[in-house]
Short mmCIF file of C-alpha atoms in Angstrom, two decimals:
data_model
loop_
_atom_site.label_atom_id
_atom_site.label_comp_id
_atom_site.label_asym_id
_atom_site.label_seq_id
_atom_site.Cartn_x
_atom_site.Cartn_y
_atom_site.Cartn_z
CA UNK A 322 87.13 72.59 108.27
CA UNK A 323 90.91 73.12 107.49
CA UNK A 324 92.45 76.58 107.27
CA UNK A 325 95.85 77.75 106.24
CA UNK A 326 97.37 81.04 107.68
CA UNK A 327 100.28 82.59 105.84
CA UNK A 328 102.76 85.13 106.84
CA UNK A 329 104.92 86.45 103.93
CA UNK A 330 108.29 88.21 104.47
CA UNK A 331 109.79 89.63 101.29
CA UNK A 332 113.66 90.00 101.49
CA UNK A 333 116.19 91.63 99.28
CA UNK A 334 119.48 89.98 99.71
CA UNK A 335 122.79 90.45 98.06
CA UNK A 336 124.11 87.01 98.34
CA UNK A 337 123.53 83.55 99.82
CA UNK A 338 125.26 84.34 103.03
CA UNK A 339 122.94 87.25 103.75
CA UNK A 340 120.08 85.01 102.74
CA UNK A 341 121.18 82.44 105.35
CA UNK A 342 121.30 84.91 108.07
CA UNK A 343 117.69 85.86 107.37
CA UNK A 344 116.82 82.21 107.21
CA UNK A 345 118.17 81.63 110.67
CA UNK A 346 116.27 84.51 112.07
CA UNK A 347 113.03 83.33 110.49
CA UNK A 348 113.70 79.92 111.93
CA UNK A 349 113.93 81.40 115.31
CA UNK A 350 110.62 83.01 114.79
CA UNK A 351 109.16 79.81 113.55
CA UNK A 352 110.25 78.01 116.83
CA UNK A 353 107.98 80.56 118.74
CA UNK A 354 105.15 79.99 116.33
CA UNK A 355 105.41 76.29 116.74
CA UNK A 356 104.72 76.63 120.43
CA UNK A 357 100.98 77.62 119.46
CA UNK A 358 100.92 75.85 116.06
CA UNK A 359 103.15 72.69 116.05
CA UNK A 360 102.67 71.96 112.33
CA UNK A 361 103.88 75.36 111.19
CA UNK A 362 106.57 75.24 108.52
CA UNK A 363 108.98 77.69 106.78
CA UNK A 364 109.43 77.75 103.06
CA UNK A 365 112.11 79.79 101.43
CA UNK A 366 111.87 80.47 97.71
CA UNK A 367 113.74 82.52 95.24
CA UNK A 368 111.51 85.14 93.54
CA UNK A 369 112.60 86.42 90.20
CA UNK A 370 111.49 89.73 89.01
CA UNK A 371 109.25 90.01 85.95
CA UNK A 372 110.64 91.62 82.90
CA UNK A 373 109.22 95.15 82.26
CA UNK A 374 106.52 95.15 79.65
CA UNK A 375 107.49 96.81 76.26
CA UNK A 376 106.51 100.54 76.00
CA UNK A 377 105.17 100.04 72.57
CA UNK A 378 101.35 99.88 72.17
CA UNK A 379 100.01 96.29 71.98
CA UNK A 380 98.99 95.17 68.44
CA UNK A 381 95.54 93.89 67.71
CA UNK A 382 94.93 90.32 66.67
CA UNK A 383 94.32 89.70 62.97
CA UNK A 384 90.64 89.84 62.02
CA UNK A 385 89.09 86.36 61.91
CA UNK A 386 87.69 85.01 58.49
CA UNK A 387 84.01 85.79 57.83
CA UNK A 388 82.77 82.21 58.25
CA UNK A 389 79.00 82.08 58.17
CA UNK A 390 78.48 78.78 59.43
CA UNK A 391 76.51 77.81 56.27
CA UNK A 392 77.05 74.20 54.79
CA UNK A 393 78.55 73.70 51.46
CA UNK A 394 76.19 72.18 48.91
CA UNK A 395 77.53 69.08 47.29
CA UNK A 396 75.83 67.33 44.24
CA UNK A 397 76.22 64.02 42.56
CA UNK A 398 76.76 64.72 38.93
#
């Protein structure tokens, strides 16, 4: 069996210099973690905030046609 443990640290940074400082600190912590778990990795990703949802009420979808599923009758005339 293979497991994956994950530790998440959310950071609010003003610029790339501040982000680099945080990354250096996390790499120091990673060195300690690697003593016990040699395959441990660090991944830094930019997370964009979601746009707020509109404050209007959602609209309903248009009603579907009243299909009955009956076959059309065709004749040879």
